Coordinates of N, CA and C in Angstrom, one line a residue:
Q144 N 0.8 -1.2 0.0 CA 0.0 0.0 0.0 C 0.9 1.2 0.0
V145 N 0.8 2.0 -1.1 CA 1.6 3.2 -1.1 C 1.0 4.3 -0.2
Q146 N 1.9 4.9 0.6 CA 1.5 5.9 1.5 C 2.5 7.1 1.4
L147 N 2.0 8.3 1.4 CA 2.7 9.5 1.4 C 2.2 10.3 2.6
V148 N 3.1 10.6 3.5 CA 2.7 11.3 4.7 C 3.5 12.6 4.9
E149 N 2.8 13.7 4.7 CA 3.4 15.0 4.9 C 3.5 15.4 6.3
S150 N 4.5 16.2 6.7 CA 4.6 16.8 8.0 C 5.4 18.1 7.9
G151 N 5.4 18.8 9.0 CA 6.1 20.1 9.1 C 5.3 21.3 8.8
G152 N 4.0 21.2 8.5 CA 3.2 22.3 8.3 C 2.8 23.0 9.6
G153 N 2.3 24.2 9.5 CA 1.9 24.9 10.7 C 1.9 26.4 10.4
L154 N 1.4 27.1 11.4 CA 1.3 28.6 11.3 C 2.7 29.2 11.2
V155 N 2.9 30.1 10.3 CA 4.2 30.7 10.2 C 4.0 32.2 9.8
P156 N 4.8 33.1 10.4 CA 4.7 34.5 10.0 C 5.3 34.8 8.6
P157 N 4.8 35.8 7.9 CA 5.4 36.2 6.7 C 6.9 36.5 6.9
G158 N 7.7 36.0 5.9 CA 9.1 36.3 5.9 C 9.9 35.1 6.6
D159 N 9.2 34.3 7.3 CA 9.9 33.1 7.9 C 10.0 32.0 7.0
S160 N 10.7 30.9 7.5 CA 11.0 29.7 6.7 C 10.3 28.5 7.3
L161 N 10.0 27.5 6.5 CA 9.4 26.3 6.9 C 9.9 25.2 6.1
R162 N 10.1 24.0 6.6 CA 10.5 22.8 5.9 C 9.5 21.7 6.0
L163 N 8.9 21.4 4.9 CA 8.0 20.3 4.8 C 8.7 19.0 4.5
S164 N 8.2 17.9 5.0 CA 8.7 16.6 4.7 C 7.6 15.7 4.2
C165 N 7.9 14.7 3.4 CA 7.0 13.8 2.9 C 7.7 12.4 3.0
A166 N 7.2 11.6 3.9 CA 7.7 10.2 4.0 C 6.9 9.3 3.2
A167 N 7.6 8.5 2.3 CA 7.0 7.6 1.4 C 7.2 6.1 1.9
S168 N 6.2 5.3 1.7 CA 6.3 3.9 2.0 C 5.5 3.1 1.1
G169 N 5.8 1.8 0.9 CA 5.0 1.0 0.0 C 5.3 1.1 -1.4
L170 N 6.5 1.7 -1.7 CA 6.9 1.9 -3.1 C 8.4 1.9 -3.2
T171 N 8.9 1.6 -4.4 CA 10.4 1.7 -4.6 C 10.7 3.1 -4.9
F172 N 11.0 3.8 -3.8 CA 11.1 5.3 -3.8 C 12.1 5.8 -4.9
S173 N 13.2 5.1 -5.1 CA 14.2 5.6 -6.0 C 13.8 5.6 -7.5
V174 N 12.7 5.0 -7.9 CA 12.2 5.1 -9.2 C 11.0 6.0 -9.4
Y175 N 10.6 6.7 -8.4 CA 9.5 7.6 -8.4 C 9.9 9.1 -8.5
A176 N 9.4 9.8 -9.4 CA 9.5 11.2 -9.4 C 8.6 11.7 -8.3
M177 N 9.0 12.8 -7.7 CA 8.2 13.4 -6.5 C 7.9 14.8 -6.8
G178 N 6.7 15.2 -6.4 CA 6.3 16.6 -6.6 C 5.6 17.1 -5.3
W179 N 5.5 18.5 -5.3 CA 4.8 19.2 -4.3 C 3.7 20.1 -5.0
F180 N 2.5 20.0 -4.5 CA 1.4 20.9 -5.0 C 0.8 21.6 -3.8
R181 N 0.1 22.6 -4.1 CA -0.6 23.3 -3.0 C -2.0 23.8 -3.5
Q182 N -2.9 24.0 -2.6 CA -4.2 24.5 -2.9 C -4.6 25.6 -1.9
A183 N -4.7 26.8 -2.4 CA -5.1 27.9 -1.5 C -6.6 27.9 -1.4
P184 N -7.1 28.5 -0.3 CA -8.6 28.5 -0.1 C -9.3 29.2 -1.3
G185 N -10.3 28.5 -1.9 CA -11.0 29.0 -3.0 C -10.4 28.9 -4.3
K186 N -9.2 28.2 -4.4 CA -8.5 28.1 -5.6 C -8.2 26.7 -6.0
E187 N -7.8 26.4 -7.3 CA -7.5 25.1 -7.7 C -6.1 24.7 -7.2
R188 N -5.9 23.4 -7.2 CA -4.6 22.9 -6.8 C -3.6 23.3 -7.9
E189 N -2.4 23.7 -7.5 CA -1.4 24.1 -8.4 C 0.0 23.5 -8.2
F190 N 0.7 23.4 -9.2 CA 2.1 22.8 -9.1 C 3.0 23.8 -8.4
V191 N 3.9 23.2 -7.5 CA 4.8 24.0 -6.8 C 6.3 23.6 -7.2
A192 N 6.6 22.4 -7.1 CA 8.0 21.9 -7.3 C 8.0 20.4 -7.6
A193 N 9.0 19.9 -8.3 CA 9.1 18.5 -8.5 C 10.6 18.2 -8.7
I194 N 10.9 16.9 -8.5 CA 12.3 16.4 -8.5 C 12.3 15.0 -9.1
S195 N 13.3 14.8 -10.0 CA 13.4 13.5 -10.7 C 13.8 12.4 -9.7
R196 N 13.7 11.2 -10.1 CA 13.9 10.0 -9.3 C 15.3 10.0 -8.6
G197 N 16.3 10.4 -9.3 CA 17.6 10.5 -8.8 C 18.0 11.8 -8.1
G198 N 17.1 12.8 -8.3 CA 17.4 14.1 -7.7 C 18.2 15.0 -8.5
G199 N 18.6 14.6 -9.7 CA 19.4 15.4 -10.6 C 18.7 16.6 -11.3
T200 N 17.4 16.5 -11.4 CA 16.6 17.5 -12.1 C 15.5 18.0 -11.2
T201 N 15.3 19.3 -11.2 CA 14.2 19.9 -10.4 C 13.4 20.9 -11.3
D202 N 12.2 21.1 -10.9 CA 11.4 22.1 -11.6 C 10.5 22.8 -10.6
Y203 N 10.3 24.1 -10.8 CA 9.6 25.0 -9.9 C 8.6 25.9 -10.6
A204 N 7.6 26.1 -9.9 CA 6.6 27.2 -10.4 C 7.3 28.5 -10.3
D205 N 7.0 29.4 -11.3 CA 7.6 30.7 -11.3 C 7.4 31.5 -10.0
S206 N 6.2 31.2 -9.3 CA 5.9 32.0 -8.1 C 6.8 31.6 -6.9
V207 N 7.5 30.5 -7.0 CA 8.3 30.1 -5.9 C 9.8 30.0 -6.2
K208 N 10.2 30.3 -7.4 CA 11.6 30.2 -7.8 C 12.4 31.2 -7.0
G209 N 13.6 30.7 -6.5 CA 14.4 31.5 -5.7 C 14.1 31.5 -4.2
R210 N 12.9 31.0 -3.9 CA 12.5 31.0 -2.5 C 12.3 29.5 -1.9
F211 N 11.9 28.6 -2.8 CA 11.6 27.3 -2.4 C 12.7 26.4 -3.0
A212 N 13.0 25.3 -2.3 CA 13.9 24.3 -2.8 C 13.4 22.9 -2.5
I213 N 13.3 22.0 -3.5 CA 12.9 20.6 -3.3 C 14.1 19.8 -3.3
S214 N 14.1 18.8 -2.4 CA 15.2 17.8 -2.3 C 14.7 16.5 -1.9
R215 N 15.5 15.4 -2.1 CA 15.1 14.1 -1.7 C 16.2 13.3 -1.1
D216 N 15.9 12.4 -0.2 CA 16.8 11.5 0.4 C 16.3 10.1 0.1
N217 N 16.9 9.5 -0.9 CA 16.4 8.2 -1.3 C 16.6 7.1 -0.2
G218 N 17.6 7.3 0.6 CA 17.9 6.4 1.7 C 16.8 6.4 2.8
K219 N 16.3 7.6 3.0 CA 15.2 7.8 4.0 C 13.8 7.8 3.3
T220 N 13.8 7.6 2.0 CA 12.5 7.6 1.3 C 11.7 8.8 1.6
T221 N 12.3 10.0 1.6 CA 11.7 11.2 2.0 C 12.0 12.3 1.0
V222 N 11.0 13.1 0.7 CA 11.2 14.3 -0.1 C 10.9 15.5 0.8
Y223 N 11.6 16.6 0.5 CA 11.5 17.8 1.3 C 11.2 19.0 0.5
L224 N 10.5 20.0 1.1 CA 10.3 21.3 0.5 C 10.7 22.3 1.5
Q225 N 11.9 23.0 1.2 CA 12.3 24.1 2.0 C 11.7 25.4 1.5
M226 N 11.0 26.0 2.3 CA 10.2 27.2 1.9 C 10.8 28.4 2.7
N227 N 11.4 29.4 2.0 CA 12.0 30.6 2.6 C 11.2 31.8 2.1
S228 N 11.4 32.9 2.9 CA 10.7 34.1 2.6 C 9.2 34.0 2.3
L229 N 8.6 33.3 3.2 CA 7.2 33.0 2.9 C 6.3 34.2 2.9
K230 N 5.3 34.2 2.0 CA 4.4 35.2 1.8 C 3.0 34.8 2.1
P231 N 2.1 35.7 2.4 CA 0.7 35.3 2.6 C 0.1 34.5 1.5
E232 N 0.5 34.8 0.3 CA -0.1 34.1 -0.9 C 0.5 32.7 -1.0
D233 N 1.4 32.3 -0.2 CA 1.9 30.9 -0.1 C 1.0 30.0 0.7
T234 N 0.0 30.7 1.4 CA -0.9 29.9 2.2 C -1.7 28.9 1.5
G235 N -1.8 27.7 2.1 CA -2.6 26.7 1.5 C -2.3 25.3 2.1
V236 N -3.0 24.3 1.5 CA -2.7 22.9 1.9 C -1.7 22.4 0.9
Y237 N -0.6 21.9 1.4 CA 0.5 21.4 0.6 C 0.5 19.9 0.5
Y238 N 0.5 19.4 -0.7 CA 0.4 18.0 -1.0 C 1.6 17.4 -1.6
C239 N 2.0 16.3 -1.1 CA 3.1 15.5 -1.7 C 2.5 14.5 -2.7
A240 N 3.2 14.3 -3.8 CA 2.8 13.4 -4.9 C 3.9 12.6 -5.4
A241 N 3.6 11.4 -6.0 CA 4.6 10.5 -6.5 C 4.1 9.8 -7.7
D242 N 5.0 9.5 -8.7 CA 4.7 8.8 -9.9 C 5.9 8.2 -10.5
Y243 N 5.9 6.9 -10.8 CA 7.1 6.3 -11.4 C 7.1 6.4 -12.9
R244 N 6.1 7.0 -13.5 CA 6.0 7.0 -15.0 C 6.5 8.3 -15.6
L245 N 6.8 9.3 -14.7 CA 7.3 10.6 -15.2 C 8.8 10.6 -15.5
S246 N 9.1 11.3 -16.5 CA 10.5 11.4 -16.9 C 11.0 12.8 -16.5
V247 N 12.3 13.1 -16.7 CA 12.8 14.4 -16.3 C 12.3 15.5 -17.1
S248 N 11.7 15.2 -18.3 CA 11.1 16.2 -19.1 C 9.6 16.4 -18.9
G249 N 9.1 15.6 -18.0 CA 7.6 15.7 -17.7 C 7.3 15.7 -16.2
L250 N 8.1 16.4 -15.4 CA 7.9 16.4 -14.0 C 6.6 17.1 -13.5
R251 N 6.0 17.9 -14.4 CA 4.7 18.5 -14.0 C 3.5 17.7 -14.5
G252 N 3.8 16.5 -14.9 CA 2.7 15.6 -15.3 C 1.8 15.2 -14.3
E253 N 0.9 14.3 -14.6 CA -0.2 13.9 -13.7 C 0.3 12.8 -12.8
Y254 N 0.3 13.1 -11.5 CA 0.8 12.2 -10.5 C -0.3 11.3 -10.0
H255 N 0.1 10.1 -9.8 CA -0.9 9.1 -9.4 C -1.2 9.0 -7.9
Y256 N -0.1 9.1 -7.1 CA -0.2 8.9 -5.7 C -0.1 10.2 -5.0
W257 N -0.9 10.4 -4.0 CA -1.0 11.7 -3.2 C -1.0 11.5 -1.7
G258 N -0.4 12.4 -1.0 CA -0.5 12.4 0.4 C -1.8 13.1 0.9
Q259 N -2.0 13.2 2.2 CA -3.2 13.8 2.8 C -3.1 15.3 2.8
G260 N -2.0 15.9 2.7 CA -1.8 17.3 2.8 C -1.5 17.8 4.1
T261 N -0.8 18.9 4.2 CA -0.5 19.6 5.4 C -0.7 21.1 5.3
Q262 N -1.3 21.6 6.3 CA -1.7 23.0 6.3 C -0.5 24.0 6.5
V263 N -0.4 25.0 5.7 CA 0.6 26.0 5.8 C -0.1 27.4 5.8
P264 N -0.5 27.9 6.9 CA -1.1 29.2 7.0 C 0.0 30.2 7.2
V265 N 0.2 31.1 6.3 CA 1.1 32.2 6.5 C 0.4 33.4 6.9
S266 N 0.5 33.7 8.2 CA -0.3 34.8 8.8 C 0.4 36.2 8.6
S267 N -0.4 37.2 8.7 CA 0.1 38.5 8.6 C 0.2 39.2 10.0

């Protein structure tokens, strides 16, 4: 049974940093591309960042480039999202996703497995 469990979310003031983690189980982690998505209140879910199975290729939404960084530890079967200089518009539920079918040229593709999400409210 594939499971993706996010952690690290919580209330954070604007300008601060937060690191999200996604622990994966029930899958051969090293062959799965991993992604982070978010959904703000009243908005559709949007792509945030993704990383290839080996960690050599990353992709970011324009809105988070230079502020967020995705990384993975295949030994710990965990993917991370380091979020710096957080803004109120970063507020939302952050979801971890995984898919073994995605290549380095298609990291924004449709992911099959999803975590439960973790809340990141960036307060003012």
